[in-house]
GROMACS .gro file of C-alpha atoms in nm:
model
  261
    1MET     CA    1  -2.688   7.421  -2.927
    2SER     CA    2  -2.853   7.187  -2.608
    3HIS     CA    3  -2.799   6.824  -2.607
    4SER     CA    4  -3.028   6.565  -2.493
    5ARG     CA    5  -2.948   6.423  -2.126
    6GLN     CA    6  -2.863   6.068  -2.264
    7LYS     CA    7  -2.615   6.290  -2.550
    8LYS     CA    8  -2.442   6.476  -2.239
    9MET     CA    9  -2.410   6.138  -2.049
   10GLU     CA   10  -2.254   5.947  -2.346
   11ALA     CA   11  -2.014   6.309  -2.425
   12PHE     CA   12  -1.919   6.243  -2.036
   13GLY     CA   13  -1.869   5.903  -2.035
   14ARG     CA   14  -1.629   5.902  -2.362
   15VAL     CA   15  -1.409   6.150  -2.122
   16LEU     CA   16  -1.373   5.866  -1.840
   17ASP     CA   17  -1.304   5.642  -2.109
   18THR     CA   18  -1.061   5.866  -2.286
   19LEU     CA   19  -0.889   5.882  -1.937
   20ASP     CA   20  -0.858   5.554  -1.829
   21THR     CA   21  -0.701   5.465  -2.181
   22LEU     CA   22  -0.434   5.793  -2.137
   23ARG     CA   23  -0.396   5.668  -1.773
   24VAL     CA   24  -0.258   5.322  -1.891
   25LYS     CA   25  -0.089   5.428  -2.182
   26CYS     CA   26   0.048   5.778  -2.182
   27PRO     CA   27   0.385   5.823  -1.967
   28TRP     CA   28   0.271   6.171  -1.892
   29ASP     CA   29  -0.050   6.090  -1.798
   30ALA     CA   30   0.043   5.807  -1.618
   31LYS     CA   31   0.246   5.934  -1.335
   32GLN     CA   32   0.043   6.194  -1.200
   33THR     CA   33  -0.053   6.207  -0.868
   34ASN     CA   34  -0.236   6.453  -0.659
   35GLU     CA   35   0.035   6.625  -0.561
   36SER     CA   36   0.138   6.671  -0.913
   37LEU     CA   37  -0.180   6.822  -1.045
   38ARG     CA   38  -0.271   7.055  -0.784
   39PRO     CA   39  -0.030   7.347  -0.943
   40ASN     CA   40  -0.225   7.301  -1.276
   41THR     CA   41  -0.556   7.270  -1.125
   42ILE     CA   42  -0.471   7.623  -0.981
   43GLU     CA   43  -0.405   7.726  -1.318
   44GLU     CA   44  -0.619   7.591  -1.469
   45VAL     CA   45  -0.951   7.770  -1.245
   46TYR     CA   46  -0.739   8.066  -1.279
   47GLU     CA   47  -0.795   8.033  -1.661
   48LEU     CA   48  -1.151   7.960  -1.637
   49CYS     CA   49  -1.188   8.262  -1.400
   50ASP     CA   50  -1.031   8.457  -1.673
   51ALA     CA   51  -1.224   8.341  -1.967
   52LEU     CA   52  -1.545   8.453  -1.729
   53LEU     CA   53  -1.443   8.787  -1.687
   54LYS     CA   54  -1.387   8.850  -2.074
   55ASP     CA   55  -1.715   8.628  -2.126
   56ASP     CA   56  -1.522   8.474  -2.422
   57VAL     CA   57  -1.767   8.196  -2.509
   58SER     CA   58  -1.511   7.950  -2.712
   59ASP     CA   59  -1.224   8.020  -2.401
   60ILE     CA   60  -1.518   7.933  -2.169
   61ARG     CA   61  -1.605   7.623  -2.326
   62LYS     CA   62  -1.253   7.482  -2.360
   63GLU     CA   63  -1.141   7.594  -1.994
   64LEU     CA   64  -1.449   7.419  -1.796
   65GLY     CA   65  -1.310   7.126  -2.070
   66ASP     CA   66  -0.962   7.150  -1.860
   67VAL     CA   67  -1.129   7.191  -1.493
   68LEU     CA   68  -1.357   6.878  -1.563
   69LEU     CA   69  -1.059   6.660  -1.711
   70HIS     CA   70  -0.924   6.746  -1.343
   71ILE     CA   71  -1.207   6.689  -1.144
   72ALA     CA   72  -1.244   6.336  -1.335
   73PHE     CA   73  -0.841   6.279  -1.268
   74TYR     CA   74  -0.841   6.287  -0.925
   75ALA     CA   75  -1.164   6.044  -0.899
   76ARG     CA   76  -0.961   5.859  -1.148
   77ILE     CA   77  -0.661   5.840  -0.878
   78ALA     CA   78  -0.893   5.755  -0.584
   79ASP     CA   79  -1.060   5.492  -0.775
   80GLU     CA   80  -0.744   5.365  -0.841
   81GLN     CA   81  -0.634   5.370  -0.445
   82GLY     CA   82  -0.970   5.212  -0.318
   83ARG     CA   83  -1.108   5.549  -0.210
   84PHE     CA   84  -1.407   5.630  -0.432
   85ASP     CA   85  -1.490   5.673  -0.773
   86ILE     CA   86  -1.669   5.985  -0.986
   87ALA     CA   87  -1.969   5.808  -0.934
   88ASP     CA   88  -1.900   5.855  -0.529
   89VAL     CA   89  -1.832   6.203  -0.589
   90CYS     CA   90  -2.142   6.290  -0.803
   91ASP     CA   91  -2.336   6.101  -0.524
   92ALA     CA   92  -2.179   6.303  -0.283
   93LEU     CA   93  -2.266   6.608  -0.430
   94ASN     CA   94  -2.617   6.559  -0.563
   95ASP     CA   95  -2.738   6.453  -0.146
   96LYS     CA   96  -2.563   6.774  -0.051
   97LEU     CA   97  -2.719   6.988  -0.273
   98ILE     CA   98  -3.077   6.861  -0.128
   99PHE     CA   99  -2.973   6.847   0.195
  100ARG     CA  100  -2.844   7.210   0.134
  101HIS     CA  101  -3.172   7.325  -0.036
  102PRO     CA  102  -3.457   7.271   0.219
  103HIS     CA  103  -3.665   7.532   0.104
  104ILE     CA  104  -3.727   7.321  -0.210
  105TYR     CA  105  -3.712   6.956  -0.129
  106GLY     CA  106  -3.821   7.008   0.246
  107ASP     CA  107  -4.046   7.235   0.407
  108VAL     CA  108  -3.858   7.568   0.545
  109LYS     CA  109  -3.947   7.855   0.322
  110ALA     CA  110  -3.672   8.097   0.189
  111ASP     CA  111  -3.819   8.348  -0.055
  112SER     CA  112  -3.487   8.547  -0.100
  113ALA     CA  113  -3.151   8.452  -0.211
  114GLU     CA  114  -3.017   8.615   0.162
  115LYS     CA  115  -3.243   8.378   0.319
  116VAL     CA  116  -3.119   8.076   0.135
  117LEU     CA  117  -2.748   8.181   0.205
  118LYS     CA  118  -2.839   8.264   0.581
  119ASN     CA  119  -3.005   7.900   0.631
  120TRP     CA  120  -2.710   7.749   0.404
  121GLU     CA  121  -2.412   7.846   0.669
  122GLU     CA  122  -2.671   7.688   0.962
  123ILE     CA  123  -2.706   7.364   0.773
  124LYS     CA  124  -2.348   7.359   0.731
  125LEU     CA  125  -2.295   7.392   1.096
  126LYS     CA  126  -2.530   7.095   1.205
  127GLU     CA  127  -2.395   6.841   0.894
  128LYS     CA  128  -2.222   6.578   1.002
  129GLY     CA  129  -1.826   6.646   0.950
  130GLY     CA  130  -1.931   6.930   0.820
  131ASN     CA  131  -1.763   7.264   0.981
  132LYS     CA  132  -1.777   7.286   1.325
  133THR     CA  133  -1.721   7.687   1.310
  134VAL     CA  134  -1.865   8.010   1.073
  135LEU     CA  135  -1.531   8.029   0.910
  136ALA     CA  136  -1.424   7.711   0.902
  137GLY     CA  137  -1.479   7.647   0.594
  138VAL     CA  138  -1.264   7.926   0.439
  139PRO     CA  139  -1.031   7.768   0.242
  140THR     CA  140  -0.674   7.905   0.414
  141SER     CA  141  -0.510   7.914   0.025
  142LEU     CA  142  -0.757   8.181  -0.101
  143PRO     CA  143  -0.601   8.477  -0.207
  144ALA     CA  144  -0.605   8.728   0.037
  145LEU     CA  145  -0.871   8.963  -0.143
  146ILE     CA  146  -1.099   8.647  -0.199
  147LYS     CA  147  -1.100   8.535   0.137
  148ALA     CA  148  -1.126   8.845   0.306
  149ASN     CA  149  -1.476   8.889   0.087
  150ARG     CA  150  -1.581   8.511   0.182
  151ILE     CA  151  -1.493   8.561   0.536
  152GLN     CA  152  -1.688   8.884   0.539
  153GLU     CA  153  -2.004   8.691   0.359
  154LYS     CA  154  -2.021   8.404   0.628
  155ALA     CA  155  -1.982   8.661   0.871
  156ARG     CA  156  -2.304   8.873   0.757
  157ASN     CA  157  -2.484   8.512   0.663
  158VAL     CA  158  -2.523   8.465   1.078
  159GLY     CA  159  -2.620   8.808   1.166
  160PHE     CA  160  -2.230   9.004   1.193
  161ASP     CA  161  -2.303   9.282   0.978
  162TRP     CA  162  -2.375   9.667   0.975
  163GLU     CA  163  -2.743   9.775   0.984
  164GLU     CA  164  -2.706   9.989   0.689
  165PRO     CA  165  -2.464  10.000   0.433
  166ARG     CA  166  -2.351  10.346   0.476
  167GLN     CA  167  -2.226  10.285   0.813
  168VAL     CA  168  -1.919  10.133   0.699
  169TRP     CA  169  -1.767  10.448   0.580
  170ASP     CA  170  -1.710  10.535   0.865
  171LYS     CA  171  -1.509  10.258   0.924
  172VAL     CA  172  -1.293  10.322   0.605
  173LYS     CA  173  -1.208  10.667   0.729
  174GLU     CA  174  -1.103  10.596   1.083
  175GLU     CA  175  -0.884  10.285   0.926
  176ILE     CA  176  -0.795  10.586   0.700
  177ASN     CA  177  -0.705  10.796   0.975
  178GLU     CA  178  -0.516  10.510   1.124
  179VAL     CA  179  -0.288  10.466   0.838
  180GLU     CA  180  -0.184  10.837   0.778
  181ALA     CA  181  -0.113  10.800   1.191
  182GLU     CA  182   0.118  10.527   1.130
  183ILE     CA  183   0.277  10.700   0.837
  184ILE     CA  184   0.340  11.032   1.043
  185LYS     CA  185   0.509  10.829   1.370
  186GLY     CA  186   0.719  10.707   1.061
  187GLU     CA  187   0.750  10.366   1.197
  188SER     CA  188   0.703  10.084   0.982
  189LYS     CA  189   0.624   9.826   1.222
  190GLY     CA  190   0.227   9.877   1.252
  191LEU     CA  191   0.192  10.021   0.847
  192GLU     CA  192   0.171   9.665   0.732
  193GLU     CA  193  -0.109   9.585   0.985
  194GLU     CA  194  -0.318   9.948   0.936
  195PHE     CA  195  -0.274   9.923   0.554
  196GLY     CA  196  -0.426   9.548   0.578
  197ASP     CA  197  -0.727   9.680   0.822
  198LEU     CA  198  -0.788   9.937   0.538
  199LEU     CA  199  -0.805   9.706   0.280
  200PHE     CA  200  -1.067   9.457   0.443
  201SER     CA  201  -1.273   9.798   0.512
  202VAL     CA  202  -1.288   9.826   0.164
  203VAL     CA  203  -1.348   9.494   0.045
  204ASN     CA  204  -1.655   9.519   0.332
  205ALA     CA  205  -1.804   9.812   0.125
  206ALA     CA  206  -1.765   9.678  -0.138
  207ARG     CA  207  -1.972   9.397  -0.051
  208LEU     CA  208  -2.198   9.578   0.136
  209TYR     CA  209  -2.294   9.778  -0.240
  210GLY     CA  210  -2.313   9.459  -0.435
  211VAL     CA  211  -1.981   9.455  -0.554
  212ASP     CA  212  -1.742   9.211  -0.566
  213PRO     CA  213  -1.407   9.317  -0.492
  214GLU     CA  214  -1.173   9.054  -0.675
  215ASN     CA  215  -1.390   9.119  -1.030
  216ALA     CA  216  -1.407   9.490  -0.965
  217LEU     CA  217  -1.024   9.480  -0.881
  218GLU     CA  218  -0.928   9.323  -1.201
  219LYS     CA  219  -1.114   9.493  -1.433
  220THR     CA  220  -0.935   9.787  -1.283
  221ASN     CA  221  -0.595   9.609  -1.351
  222ARG     CA  222  -0.701   9.557  -1.685
  223LYS     CA  223  -0.818   9.922  -1.771
  224PHE     CA  224  -0.441  10.038  -1.657
  225ILE     CA  225  -0.280   9.789  -1.884
  226ARG     CA  226  -0.494   9.853  -2.152
  227ARG     CA  227  -0.410  10.242  -2.054
  228PHE     CA  228  -0.031  10.195  -1.995
  229ASN     CA  229   0.018  10.002  -2.275
  230TYR     CA  230  -0.140  10.279  -2.471
  231LEU     CA  231   0.126  10.532  -2.338
  232GLU     CA  232   0.400  10.321  -2.374
  233ASN     CA  233   0.315  10.260  -2.760
  234SER     CA  234   0.252  10.615  -2.816
  235ALA     CA  235   0.602  10.699  -2.673
  236ALA     CA  236   0.774  10.421  -2.927
  237LYS     CA  237   0.599  10.632  -3.226
  238ILE     CA  238   0.749  10.887  -3.116
  239GLY     CA  239   1.071  10.781  -3.055
  240LYS     CA  240   1.077  10.825  -2.672
  241SER     CA  241   1.143  10.586  -2.362
  242LEU     CA  242   0.905  10.652  -2.069
  243ARG     CA  243   1.195  10.656  -1.817
  244ASP     CA  244   1.323  10.970  -2.059
  245MET     CA  245   0.940  11.124  -2.037
  246SER     CA  246   0.826  11.368  -1.801
  247LEU     CA  247   0.523  11.296  -1.606
  248GLU     CA  248   0.326  11.578  -1.766
  249GLU     CA  249   0.398  11.464  -2.157
  250MET     CA  250   0.305  11.076  -2.012
  251ASP     CA  251  -0.050  11.253  -1.847
  252LYS     CA  252  -0.098  11.388  -2.210
  253PHE     CA  253  -0.078  11.008  -2.378
  254TRP     CA  254  -0.314  10.855  -2.019
  255ASN     CA  255  -0.550  11.138  -2.109
  256GLU     CA  256  -0.582  11.025  -2.476
  257ALA     CA  257  -0.596  10.642  -2.386
  258LYS     CA  258  -0.865  10.732  -2.132
  259SER     CA  259  -1.064  10.929  -2.394
  260LEU     CA  260  -1.067  10.676  -2.650
  261GLU     CA  261  -1.246  10.419  -2.443
   0.00000   0.00000   0.00000
């Protein structure tokens, strides 16, 4: 169902009206601050990402609402402090979108998504109050896997990248060899660093081949959980604990789980 622009604006207005009421009359809502909301915001964004990965329409709609509530809540708090309000947030966003799309609203040409991204990074470096360096816009609190991908994407957008995707495999192999060398030494001092370098190179390889490493790893996580749960349930059906089973016995059920997918 697609509502008219007026209906959408009215619905958003009702959210703001309801939040205004709760902020005044609800003891829990009245005491919230930016600091108290922040952990919940992180959780809500992860729940939205989970719904998106499952492609669950009902869940996506619900989680989008939860995230929207947090956006409106932060703007309401700022309004109370005389800093800005939700209209300022929307205006700033709209101005930024127009400024960063000169190929739509100006005379710049960009006929591919890659060219758009390259222009975008260049524009952000020129913006007043924008990023002073290429990597300054990567949030420090991002999970390491996502951060690695964003760092590499930003470096790519200014031309720092492999000429051909296949070239990255020499780097991956080099990092594997360096991990093995540290293991042979029997010292743990440099092992963490070498594993980090290896993971960074694998993230790079995924990016070069058009694979989002976060999504890819999460799908593998879910696959492992699904298969492991089958293994655990199968063992319970024959009255056994996984701790009492041999690897050969567990492999049998594991392969059964794979065959059922």
